[in-house]
JSON list of C-alpha atoms in Angstrom, two decimals:
[
{"chain": "A", "resi": 346, "resn": "MET", "atom": "CA", "xyz": [-0.35, 0.16, 0.00]},
{"chain": "A", "resi": 347, "resn": "SER", "atom": "CA", "xyz": [1.38, 3.10, -1.10]},
{"chain": "A", "resi": 348, "resn": "PHE", "atom": "CA", "xyz": [0.15, 6.99, -0.48]},
{"chain": "A", "resi": 349, "resn": "ALA", "atom": "CA", "xyz": [0.99, 10.34, 0.24]},
{"chain": "A", "resi": 350, "resn": "PRO", "atom": "CA", "xyz": [1.58, 11.79, 4.66]},
{"chain": "A", "resi": 351, "resn": "SER", "atom": "CA", "xyz": [-0.94, 13.87, 5.24]},
{"chain": "A", "resi": 352, "resn": "ASP", "atom": "CA", "xyz": [1.83, 15.55, 8.40]},
{"chain": "A", "resi": 353, "resn": "PRO", "atom": "CA", "xyz": [4.27, 18.24, 6.37]},
{"chain": "A", "resi": 354, "resn": "GLY", "atom": "CA", "xyz": [6.40, 17.01, 8.89]},
{"chain": "A", "resi": 355, "resn": "ALA", "atom": "CA", "xyz": [6.74, 13.71, 7.98]},
{"chain": "A", "resi": 356, "resn": "PRO", "atom": "CA", "xyz": [9.85, 11.92, 6.37]},
{"chain": "A", "resi": 357, "resn": "ALA", "atom": "CA", "xyz": [9.40, 12.84, 2.54]},
{"chain": "A", "resi": 358, "resn": "ILE", "atom": "CA", "xyz": [9.80, 8.95, 2.51]},
{"chain": "A", "resi": 359, "resn": "ALA", "atom": "CA", "xyz": [8.63, 6.20, 4.77]},
{"chain": "A", "resi": 360, "resn": "VAL", "atom": "CA", "xyz": [8.71, 2.60, 4.71]},
{"chain": "A", "resi": 361, "resn": "ARG", "atom": "CA", "xyz": [7.17, 0.25, 7.23]},
{"chain": "A", "resi": 362, "resn": "ASP", "atom": "CA", "xyz": [7.67, -3.71, 7.03]},
{"chain": "A", "resi": 363, "resn": "LEU", "atom": "CA", "xyz": [8.05, -4.36, 3.27]},
{"chain": "A", "resi": 364, "resn": "CYS", "atom": "CA", "xyz": [8.04, -7.47, 2.14]},
{"chain": "A", "resi": 365, "resn": "PHE", "atom": "CA", "xyz": [7.96, -8.41, -1.57]},
{"chain": "A", "resi": 366, "resn": "ARG", "atom": "CA", "xyz": [8.21, -11.79, -2.98]},
{"chain": "A", "resi": 367, "resn": "TRP", "atom": "CA", "xyz": [8.86, -12.65, -6.64]},
{"chain": "A", "resi": 368, "resn": "PRO", "atom": "CA", "xyz": [6.21, -15.73, -8.41]},
{"chain": "A", "resi": 369, "resn": "SER", "atom": "CA", "xyz": [8.51, -18.18, -7.44]},
{"chain": "A", "resi": 370, "resn": "GLY", "atom": "CA", "xyz": [8.49, -17.78, -3.96]},
{"chain": "A", "resi": 371, "resn": "ALA", "atom": "CA", "xyz": [11.82, -16.05, -3.89]},
{"chain": "A", "resi": 372, "resn": "GLU", "atom": "CA", "xyz": [12.02, -13.29, -0.65]},
{"chain": "A", "resi": 373, "resn": "VAL", "atom": "CA", "xyz": [13.18, -10.50, -1.20]},
{"chain": "A", "resi": 374, "resn": "LEU", "atom": "CA", "xyz": [12.20, -7.70, 0.75]},
{"chain": "A", "resi": 375, "resn": "ARG", "atom": "CA", "xyz": [11.68, -8.77, 4.48]},
{"chain": "A", "resi": 376, "resn": "ASP", "atom": "CA", "xyz": [9.86, -6.74, 7.15]},
{"chain": "A", "resi": 377, "resn": "CYS", "atom": "CA", "xyz": [11.90, -3.66, 5.58]},
{"chain": "A", "resi": 378, "resn": "SER", "atom": "CA", "xyz": [11.42, -0.55, 7.23]},
{"chain": "A", "resi": 379, "resn": "LEU", "atom": "CA", "xyz": [13.51, 2.73, 6.64]},
{"chain": "A", "resi": 380, "resn": "ALA", "atom": "CA", "xyz": [12.71, 6.84, 6.42]},
{"chain": "A", "resi": 381, "resn": "VAL", "atom": "CA", "xyz": [14.33, 9.38, 4.48]},
{"chain": "A", "resi": 382, "resn": "PRO", "atom": "CA", "xyz": [13.91, 13.20, 6.25]},
{"chain": "A", "resi": 383, "resn": "ARG", "atom": "CA", "xyz": [12.67, 15.92, 3.82]},
{"chain": "A", "resi": 384, "resn": "GLY", "atom": "CA", "xyz": [14.94, 17.81, 1.87]},
{"chain": "A", "resi": 385, "resn": "GLN", "atom": "CA", "xyz": [18.02, 15.48, 2.41]},
{"chain": "A", "resi": 386, "resn": "PHE", "atom": "CA", "xyz": [20.24, 13.08, 0.58]},
{"chain": "A", "resi": 387, "resn": "TRP", "atom": "CA", "xyz": [19.91, 9.26, 1.76]},
{"chain": "A", "resi": 388, "resn": "MET", "atom": "CA", "xyz": [22.44, 6.20, 0.30]},
{"chain": "A", "resi": 389, "resn": "LEU", "atom": "CA", "xyz": [20.98, 2.84, 0.09]},
{"chain": "A", "resi": 390, "resn": "LEU", "atom": "CA", "xyz": [24.11, 0.49, 0.05]},
{"chain": "A", "resi": 391, "resn": "GLY", "atom": "CA", "xyz": [24.29, -3.38, 0.10]},
{"chain": "A", "resi": 392, "resn": "THR", "atom": "CA", "xyz": [25.83, -6.15, -1.86]},
{"chain": "A", "resi": 393, "resn": "ASN", "atom": "CA", "xyz": [25.17, -7.61, -4.57]},
{"chain": "A", "resi": 394, "resn": "GLY", "atom": "CA", "xyz": [21.00, -9.20, -3.69]},
{"chain": "A", "resi": 395, "resn": "SER", "atom": "CA", "xyz": [20.65, -7.81, -0.82]},
{"chain": "A", "resi": 396, "resn": "GLY", "atom": "CA", "xyz": [17.69, -6.43, -2.70]},
{"chain": "A", "resi": 397, "resn": "LYS", "atom": "CA", "xyz": [18.55, -2.87, -3.49]},
{"chain": "A", "resi": 398, "resn": "SER", "atom": "CA", "xyz": [16.97, -2.41, -6.29]},
{"chain": "A", "resi": 399, "resn": "THR", "atom": "CA", "xyz": [13.98, -4.04, -5.90]},
{"chain": "A", "resi": 400, "resn": "LEU", "atom": "CA", "xyz": [13.40, -1.80, -3.13]},
{"chain": "A", "resi": 401, "resn": "LEU", "atom": "CA", "xyz": [13.62, 0.99, -5.26]},
{"chain": "A", "resi": 402, "resn": "ARG", "atom": "CA", "xyz": [11.72, -0.28, -7.98]},
{"chain": "A", "resi": 403, "resn": "THR", "atom": "CA", "xyz": [8.99, -1.17, -5.17]},
{"chain": "A", "resi": 404, "resn": "LEU", "atom": "CA", "xyz": [9.11, 2.54, -3.93]},
{"chain": "A", "resi": 405, "resn": "ALA", "atom": "CA", "xyz": [8.59, 4.01, -7.86]},
{"chain": "A", "resi": 406, "resn": "GLY", "atom": "CA", "xyz": [5.68, 1.46, -7.86]},
{"chain": "A", "resi": 407, "resn": "LEU", "atom": "CA", "xyz": [7.10, -0.05, -10.82]},
{"chain": "A", "resi": 408, "resn": "LEU", "atom": "CA", "xyz": [7.08, -3.36, -8.31]},
{"chain": "A", "resi": 409, "resn": "GLN", "atom": "CA", "xyz": [3.80, -4.11, -6.00]},
{"chain": "A", "resi": 410, "resn": "PRO", "atom": "CA", "xyz": [5.12, -5.86, -2.15]},
{"chain": "A", "resi": 411, "resn": "GLN", "atom": "CA", "xyz": [2.39, -8.37, -0.48]},
{"chain": "A", "resi": 412, "resn": "SER", "atom": "CA", "xyz": [2.55, -6.55, 2.09]},
{"chain": "A", "resi": 413, "resn": "GLY", "atom": "CA", "xyz": [3.86, -3.38, 4.02]},
{"chain": "A", "resi": 414, "resn": "THR", "atom": "CA", "xyz": [2.96, 0.34, 4.01]},
{"chain": "A", "resi": 415, "resn": "ILE", "atom": "CA", "xyz": [5.10, 3.24, 1.41]},
{"chain": "A", "resi": 416, "resn": "GLU", "atom": "CA", "xyz": [4.42, 6.71, 1.71]},
{"chain": "A", "resi": 417, "resn": "LEU", "atom": "CA", "xyz": [6.14, 9.51, 0.12]},
{"chain": "A", "resi": 418, "resn": "HIS", "atom": "CA", "xyz": [4.71, 12.40, -2.46]},
{"chain": "A", "resi": 419, "resn": "PRO", "atom": "CA", "xyz": [4.27, 11.93, -5.99]},
{"chain": "A", "resi": 420, "resn": "PRO", "atom": "CA", "xyz": [5.33, 12.41, -8.21]},
{"chain": "A", "resi": 421, "resn": "VAL", "atom": "CA", "xyz": [8.07, 10.45, -7.74]},
{"chain": "A", "resi": 422, "resn": "GLY", "atom": "CA", "xyz": [11.05, 10.55, -10.61]},
{"chain": "A", "resi": 423, "resn": "PHE", "atom": "CA", "xyz": [12.99, 7.31, -10.81]},
{"chain": "A", "resi": 424, "resn": "VAL", "atom": "CA", "xyz": [16.65, 7.77, -12.90]},
{"chain": "A", "resi": 425, "resn": "PHE", "atom": "CA", "xyz": [17.67, 4.05, -14.13]},
{"chain": "A", "resi": 426, "resn": "GLN", "atom": "CA", "xyz": [21.67, 2.89, -14.12]},
{"chain": "A", "resi": 427, "resn": "ASN", "atom": "CA", "xyz": [21.49, 2.87, -17.53]},
{"chain": "A", "resi": 428, "resn": "PRO", "atom": "CA", "xyz": [20.05, 6.53, -19.66]},
{"chain": "A", "resi": 429, "resn": "ASP", "atom": "CA", "xyz": [19.49, 5.01, -22.39]},
{"chain": "A", "resi": 430, "resn": "HIS", "atom": "CA", "xyz": [16.75, 2.60, -20.58]},
{"chain": "A", "resi": 431, "resn": "GLN", "atom": "CA", "xyz": [14.60, 5.89, -20.10]},
{"chain": "A", "resi": 432, "resn": "LEU", "atom": "CA", "xyz": [15.68, 8.69, -22.60]},
{"chain": "A", "resi": 433, "resn": "VAL", "atom": "CA", "xyz": [13.08, 8.36, -25.66]},
{"chain": "A", "resi": 434, "resn": "MET", "atom": "CA", "xyz": [13.19, 11.82, -27.87]},
{"chain": "A", "resi": 435, "resn": "PRO", "atom": "CA", "xyz": [15.90, 12.95, -29.97]},
{"chain": "A", "resi": 436, "resn": "THR", "atom": "CA", "xyz": [17.15, 15.75, -28.70]},
{"chain": "A", "resi": 437, "resn": "VAL", "atom": "CA", "xyz": [17.47, 17.14, -25.06]},
{"chain": "A", "resi": 438, "resn": "GLY", "atom": "CA", "xyz": [14.85, 19.59, -24.92]},
{"chain": "A", "resi": 439, "resn": "ALA", "atom": "CA", "xyz": [12.27, 17.21, -26.27]},
{"chain": "A", "resi": 440, "resn": "ASP", "atom": "CA", "xyz": [13.05, 14.34, -23.36]},
{"chain": "A", "resi": 441, "resn": "VAL", "atom": "CA", "xyz": [12.75, 16.55, -21.03]},
{"chain": "A", "resi": 442, "resn": "ALA", "atom": "CA", "xyz": [9.15, 17.80, -22.66]},
{"chain": "A", "resi": 443, "resn": "PHE", "atom": "CA", "xyz": [8.02, 14.74, -23.27]},
{"chain": "A", "resi": 444, "resn": "GLY", "atom": "CA", "xyz": [7.53, 13.68, -19.56]},
{"chain": "A", "resi": 445, "resn": "LEU", "atom": "CA", "xyz": [5.05, 16.73, -19.29]},
{"chain": "A", "resi": 446, "resn": "VAL", "atom": "CA", "xyz": [2.84, 15.86, -22.26]},
{"chain": "A", "resi": 447, "resn": "SER", "atom": "CA", "xyz": [0.30, 14.29, -19.62]},
{"chain": "A", "resi": 448, "resn": "GLU", "atom": "CA", "xyz": [-0.33, 17.60, -17.81]},
{"chain": "A", "resi": 449, "resn": "LYS", "atom": "CA", "xyz": [-2.08, 19.16, -20.90]},
{"chain": "A", "resi": 450, "resn": "LEU", "atom": "CA", "xyz": [0.09, 22.28, -20.29]},
{"chain": "A", "resi": 451, "resn": "SER", "atom": "CA", "xyz": [0.20, 25.72, -22.99]},
{"chain": "A", "resi": 452, "resn": "PRO", "atom": "CA", "xyz": [3.66, 25.77, -25.06]},
{"chain": "A", "resi": 453, "resn": "PRO", "atom": "CA", "xyz": [5.08, 29.03, -23.26]},
{"chain": "A", "resi": 454, "resn": "GLU", "atom": "CA", "xyz": [4.77, 26.55, -19.92]},
{"chain": "A", "resi": 455, "resn": "VAL", "atom": "CA", "xyz": [6.06, 23.64, -21.09]},
{"chain": "A", "resi": 456, "resn": "GLN", "atom": "CA", "xyz": [9.11, 25.91, -22.87]},
{"chain": "A", "resi": 457, "resn": "GLN", "atom": "CA", "xyz": [9.11, 27.49, -19.09]},
{"chain": "A", "resi": 458, "resn": "ARG", "atom": "CA", "xyz": [9.22, 24.02, -17.32]},
{"chain": "A", "resi": 459, "resn": "VAL", "atom": "CA", "xyz": [11.86, 22.64, -19.47]},
{"chain": "A", "resi": 460, "resn": "THR", "atom": "CA", "xyz": [13.91, 25.42, -19.78]},
{"chain": "A", "resi": 461, "resn": "TYR", "atom": "CA", "xyz": [13.61, 25.63, -15.73]},
{"chain": "A", "resi": 462, "resn": "ALA", "atom": "CA", "xyz": [14.69, 21.89, -15.34]},
{"chain": "A", "resi": 463, "resn": "LEU", "atom": "CA", "xyz": [17.98, 21.91, -17.34]},
{"chain": "A", "resi": 464, "resn": "ALA", "atom": "CA", "xyz": [19.30, 25.03, -15.62]},
{"chain": "A", "resi": 465, "resn": "ALA", "atom": "CA", "xyz": [18.99, 23.18, -12.35]},
{"chain": "A", "resi": 466, "resn": "VAL", "atom": "CA", "xyz": [21.65, 20.40, -13.75]},
{"chain": "A", "resi": 467, "resn": "ASN", "atom": "CA", "xyz": [23.41, 23.11, -15.72]},
{"chain": "A", "resi": 468, "resn": "LEU", "atom": "CA", "xyz": [22.54, 21.69, -18.81]},
{"chain": "A", "resi": 469, "resn": "LEU", "atom": "CA", "xyz": [20.34, 24.42, -20.57]},
{"chain": "A", "resi": 470, "resn": "ASP", "atom": "CA", "xyz": [23.29, 25.24, -23.29]},
{"chain": "A", "resi": 471, "resn": "PHE", "atom": "CA", "xyz": [22.42, 21.68, -24.55]},
{"chain": "A", "resi": 472, "resn": "ILE", "atom": "CA", "xyz": [18.57, 22.05, -25.10]},
{"chain": "A", "resi": 473, "resn": "ARG", "atom": "CA", "xyz": [18.73, 21.53, -28.81]},
{"chain": "A", "resi": 474, "resn": "ARG", "atom": "CA", "xyz": [21.59, 18.93, -28.46]},
{"chain": "A", "resi": 475, "resn": "PRO", "atom": "CA", "xyz": [20.61, 14.87, -30.03]},
{"chain": "A", "resi": 476, "resn": "ILE", "atom": "CA", "xyz": [20.86, 12.71, -27.34]},
{"chain": "A", "resi": 477, "resn": "TYR", "atom": "CA", "xyz": [23.17, 10.19, -28.66]},
{"chain": "A", "resi": 478, "resn": "ALA", "atom": "CA", "xyz": [25.61, 13.18, -28.83]},
{"chain": "A", "resi": 479, "resn": "LEU", "atom": "CA", "xyz": [26.20, 13.11, -24.76]},
{"chain": "A", "resi": 480, "resn": "SER", "atom": "CA", "xyz": [28.00, 11.50, -22.27]},
{"chain": "A", "resi": 481, "resn": "GLY", "atom": "CA", "xyz": [27.61, 8.96, -19.66]},
{"chain": "A", "resi": 482, "resn": "GLY", "atom": "CA", "xyz": [26.80, 10.94, -17.53]},
{"chain": "A", "resi": 483, "resn": "GLN", "atom": "CA", "xyz": [25.40, 13.85, -19.11]},
{"chain": "A", "resi": 484, "resn": "LYS", "atom": "CA", "xyz": [22.83, 11.97, -20.08]},
{"chain": "A", "resi": 485, "resn": "GLN", "atom": "CA", "xyz": [22.13, 10.97, -16.87]},
{"chain": "A", "resi": 486, "resn": "ARG", "atom": "CA", "xyz": [21.30, 14.58, -16.08]},
{"chain": "A", "resi": 487, "resn": "VAL", "atom": "CA", "xyz": [19.27, 14.71, -18.79]},
{"chain": "A", "resi": 488, "resn": "ALA", "atom": "CA", "xyz": [17.05, 12.08, -17.09]},
{"chain": "A", "resi": 489, "resn": "ILE", "atom": "CA", "xyz": [17.39, 14.21, -13.89]},
{"chain": "A", "resi": 490, "resn": "ALA", "atom": "CA", "xyz": [16.36, 17.12, -15.56]},
{"chain": "A", "resi": 491, "resn": "GLY", "atom": "CA", "xyz": [13.45, 15.29, -16.63]},
{"chain": "A", "resi": 492, "resn": "ALA", "atom": "CA", "xyz": [11.88, 14.56, -13.24]},
{"chain": "A", "resi": 493, "resn": "ILE", "atom": "CA", "xyz": [12.56, 17.88, -12.32]},
{"chain": "A", "resi": 494, "resn": "ALA", "atom": "CA", "xyz": [10.31, 19.18, -15.31]},
{"chain": "A", "resi": 495, "resn": "ARG", "atom": "CA", "xyz": [7.47, 17.28, -13.22]},
{"chain": "A", "resi": 496, "resn": "HIS", "atom": "CA", "xyz": [8.11, 19.07, -9.83]},
{"chain": "A", "resi": 497, "resn": "CYS", "atom": "CA", "xyz": [9.33, 15.84, -8.45]},
{"chain": "A", "resi": 498, "resn": "ASP", "atom": "CA", "xyz": [10.24, 16.33, -5.09]},
{"chain": "A", "resi": 499, "resn": "VAL", "atom": "CA", "xyz": [11.25, 12.56, -4.84]},
{"chain": "A", "resi": 500, "resn": "LEU", "atom": "CA", "xyz": [13.86, 11.46, -6.61]},
{"chain": "A", "resi": 501, "resn": "LEU", "atom": "CA", "xyz": [14.68, 8.35, -6.57]},
{"chain": "A", "resi": 502, "resn": "LEU", "atom": "CA", "xyz": [18.04, 6.72, -8.63]},
{"chain": "A", "resi": 503, "resn": "ASP", "atom": "CA", "xyz": [19.42, 3.30, -9.51]},
{"chain": "A", "resi": 504, "resn": "GLU", "atom": "CA", "xyz": [23.48, 2.93, -9.29]},
{"chain": "A", "resi": 505, "resn": "PRO", "atom": "CA", "xyz": [23.03, 6.15, -11.78]},
{"chain": "A", "resi": 506, "resn": "THR", "atom": "CA", "xyz": [26.83, 5.98, -11.86]},
{"chain": "A", "resi": 507, "resn": "ALA", "atom": "CA", "xyz": [27.54, 2.76, -12.78]},
{"chain": "A", "resi": 508, "resn": "LEU", "atom": "CA", "xyz": [28.11, 3.16, -16.22]},
{"chain": "A", "resi": 509, "resn": "LEU", "atom": "CA", "xyz": [30.32, 6.38, -15.75]},
{"chain": "A", "resi": 510, "resn": "ASP", "atom": "CA", "xyz": [33.59, 6.84, -15.52]},
{"chain": "A", "resi": 511, "resn": "PRO", "atom": "CA", "xyz": [35.40, 8.06, -11.99]},
{"chain": "A", "resi": 512, "resn": "ASP", "atom": "CA", "xyz": [35.45, 11.68, -12.47]},
{"chain": "A", "resi": 513, "resn": "SER", "atom": "CA", "xyz": [31.76, 11.84, -14.49]},
{"chain": "A", "resi": 514, "resn": "GLN", "atom": "CA", "xyz": [31.10, 9.73, -11.34]},
{"chain": "A", "resi": 515, "resn": "ILE", "atom": "CA", "xyz": [31.58, 12.49, -9.09]},
{"chain": "A", "resi": 516, "resn": "ASP", "atom": "CA", "xyz": [30.69, 15.24, -10.67]},
{"chain": "A", "resi": 517, "resn": "LEU", "atom": "CA", "xyz": [26.93, 13.75, -11.18]},
{"chain": "A", "resi": 518, "resn": "VAL", "atom": "CA", "xyz": [26.63, 13.16, -7.10]},
{"chain": "A", "resi": 519, "resn": "LYS", "atom": "CA", "xyz": [27.61, 16.31, -6.80]},
{"chain": "A", "resi": 520, "resn": "GLN", "atom": "CA", "xyz": [25.11, 17.91, -9.02]},
{"chain": "A", "resi": 521, "resn": "LEU", "atom": "CA", "xyz": [22.71, 15.52, -6.44]},
{"chain": "A", "resi": 522, "resn": "GLN", "atom": "CA", "xyz": [24.03, 16.97, -3.76]},
{"chain": "A", "resi": 523, "resn": "ARG", "atom": "CA", "xyz": [23.42, 20.80, -5.05]},
{"chain": "A", "resi": 524, "resn": "LEU", "atom": "CA", "xyz": [20.37, 20.14, -6.30]},
{"chain": "A", "resi": 525, "resn": "VAL", "atom": "CA", "xyz": [18.91, 18.74, -2.77]},
{"chain": "A", "resi": 526, "resn": "LYS", "atom": "CA", "xyz": [20.70, 21.60, -1.37]},
{"chain": "A", "resi": 527, "resn": "GLU", "atom": "CA", "xyz": [19.84, 24.11, -3.29]},
{"chain": "A", "resi": 528, "resn": "ARG", "atom": "CA", "xyz": [15.98, 22.96, -4.15]},
{"chain": "A", "resi": 529, "resn": "GLY", "atom": "CA", "xyz": [14.60, 20.97, -0.71]},
{"chain": "A", "resi": 530, "resn": "LEU", "atom": "CA", "xyz": [14.63, 18.12, -2.66]},
{"chain": "A", "resi": 531, "resn": "THR", "atom": "CA", "xyz": [14.88, 14.56, -1.40]},
{"chain": "A", "resi": 532, "resn": "ALA", "atom": "CA", "xyz": [16.75, 12.03, -2.35]},
{"chain": "A", "resi": 533, "resn": "LEU", "atom": "CA", "xyz": [17.80, 8.41, -2.16]},
{"chain": "A", "resi": 534, "resn": "TRP", "atom": "CA", "xyz": [20.72, 6.74, -3.45]},
{"chain": "A", "resi": 535, "resn": "VAL", "atom": "CA", "xyz": [21.92, 3.64, -4.40]},
{"chain": "A", "resi": 536, "resn": "THR", "atom": "CA", "xyz": [25.43, 2.65, -4.64]},
{"chain": "A", "resi": 537, "resn": "HIS", "atom": "CA", "xyz": [27.95, 0.16, -3.96]},
{"chain": "A", "resi": 538, "resn": "ARG", "atom": "CA", "xyz": [30.57, 2.74, -4.67]},
{"chain": "A", "resi": 539, "resn": "LEU", "atom": "CA", "xyz": [31.86, 4.43, -0.75]},
{"chain": "A", "resi": 540, "resn": "GLU", "atom": "CA", "xyz": [33.70, 7.00, -1.77]},
{"chain": "A", "resi": 541, "resn": "GLU", "atom": "CA", "xyz": [30.39, 8.39, -3.13]},
{"chain": "A", "resi": 542, "resn": "LEU", "atom": "CA", "xyz": [29.05, 8.33, 0.53]},
{"chain": "A", "resi": 543, "resn": "ASN", "atom": "CA", "xyz": [31.20, 11.88, 0.98]},
{"chain": "A", "resi": 544, "resn": "TYR", "atom": "CA", "xyz": [28.29, 13.69, -0.21]},
{"chain": "A", "resi": 545, "resn": "CYS", "atom": "CA", "xyz": [25.19, 12.24, 1.09]},
{"chain": "A", "resi": 546, "resn": "ASP", "atom": "CA", "xyz": [23.72, 13.01, 4.39]},
{"chain": "A", "resi": 547, "resn": "GLY", "atom": "CA", "xyz": [22.84, 9.65, 5.23]},
{"chain": "A", "resi": 548, "resn": "ALA", "atom": "CA", "xyz": [22.97, 6.24, 4.47]},
{"chain": "A", "resi": 549, "resn": "PHE", "atom": "CA", "xyz": [20.86, 2.24, 4.84]},
{"chain": "A", "resi": 550, "resn": "LEU", "atom": "CA", "xyz": [22.76, -0.68, 4.89]},
{"chain": "A", "resi": 551, "resn": "LEU", "atom": "CA", "xyz": [20.95, -3.18, 3.01]},
{"chain": "A", "resi": 552, "resn": "GLU", "atom": "CA", "xyz": [21.29, -7.23, 4.14]},
{"chain": "A", "resi": 553, "resn": "GLN", "atom": "CA", "xyz": [18.96, -10.17, 2.86]},
{"chain": "A", "resi": 554, "resn": "GLY", "atom": "CA", "xyz": [16.26, -7.99, 2.09]},
{"chain": "A", "resi": 555, "resn": "ARG", "atom": "CA", "xyz": [16.15, -5.49, 5.48]},
{"chain": "A", "resi": 556, "resn": "VAL", "atom": "CA", "xyz": [17.85, -2.75, 6.66]},
{"chain": "A", "resi": 557, "resn": "VAL", "atom": "CA", "xyz": [20.35, -3.55, 9.39]},
{"chain": "A", "resi": 558, "resn": "ASP", "atom": "CA", "xyz": [22.39, -0.05, 10.62]},
{"chain": "A", "resi": 559, "resn": "GLN", "atom": "CA", "xyz": [21.61, 3.43, 9.09]},
{"chain": "A", "resi": 560, "resn": "GLY", "atom": "CA", "xyz": [22.73, 6.58, 10.15]},
{"chain": "A", "resi": 561, "resn": "ASN", "atom": "CA", "xyz": [26.56, 8.65, 9.81]},
{"chain": "A", "resi": 562, "resn": "PRO", "atom": "CA", "xyz": [27.47, 7.39, 6.55]},
{"chain": "A", "resi": 563, "resn": "ASP", "atom": "CA", "xyz": [31.33, 7.94, 7.90]},
{"chain": "A", "resi": 564, "resn": "ARG", "atom": "CA", "xyz": [30.14, 5.22, 10.31]},
{"chain": "A", "resi": 565, "resn": "LEU", "atom": "CA", "xyz": [28.74, 2.51, 7.68]},
{"chain": "A", "resi": 566, "resn": "ARG", "atom": "CA", "xyz": [31.74, 3.04, 5.31]},
{"chain": "A", "resi": 567, "resn": "GLN", "atom": "CA", "xyz": [34.16, 2.44, 8.37]},
{"chain": "A", "resi": 568, "resn": "ARG", "atom": "CA", "xyz": [31.66, -0.46, 9.14]},
{"chain": "A", "resi": 569, "resn": "LEU", "atom": "CA", "xyz": [32.22, -1.92, 5.35]},
{"chain": "A", "resi": 570, "resn": "ILE", "atom": "CA", "xyz": [36.01, -1.50, 4.99]},
{"chain": "A", "resi": 571, "resn": "GLN", "atom": "CA", "xyz": [36.50, -3.35, 8.07]},
{"chain": "A", "resi": 572, "resn": "SER", "atom": "CA", "xyz": [33.94, -6.40, 7.10]},
{"chain": "A", "resi": 573, "resn": "PHE", "atom": "CA", "xyz": [35.84, -6.88, 3.80]}
]
């Protein structure tokens, strides 16, 4: 069950006792609970198979849990690991505008939203640039711009730097950190790269489908380093 919190002081993302299993019966999430404060940037850590991507897709409504509750403010922006899976239009501006089709806005309103969103990710000069001419990091920023154009308060990002080179990786995480601080967004970012913890407000550690630790990113990083 998913619904928007009525209390303005409530966390932007709240998950309680979430359970998810595949039709085969394989259990991925087990009584999983977490809360992300409004206007903060949190990361979700865990080994392969711990349930990170499944949890994020459940929050985005792409998967339906068997039990538990999810509270978050729609619309929610989702950024895939591979941006080519979600950029569908030939140019940057057209792709950001594509997500606004269902809102039935006037052409000037669409243009205003697109301009605002691309300026937010420092890509306004790329508005007519073909998608194929972008780097991987620029494509991910276009995907984030699409969520900003739709006025999403919550961003869910599934290992968005997995396919990027180290410089582009750090640039993207810094861009999101800035957006969270300047525009009051709330973000939950899945990662396995410990260096990215330098840029978040807090982190969750997921093991076998449930959150087993959370809080200060430096402490969690040391816990993971010591476990290797």
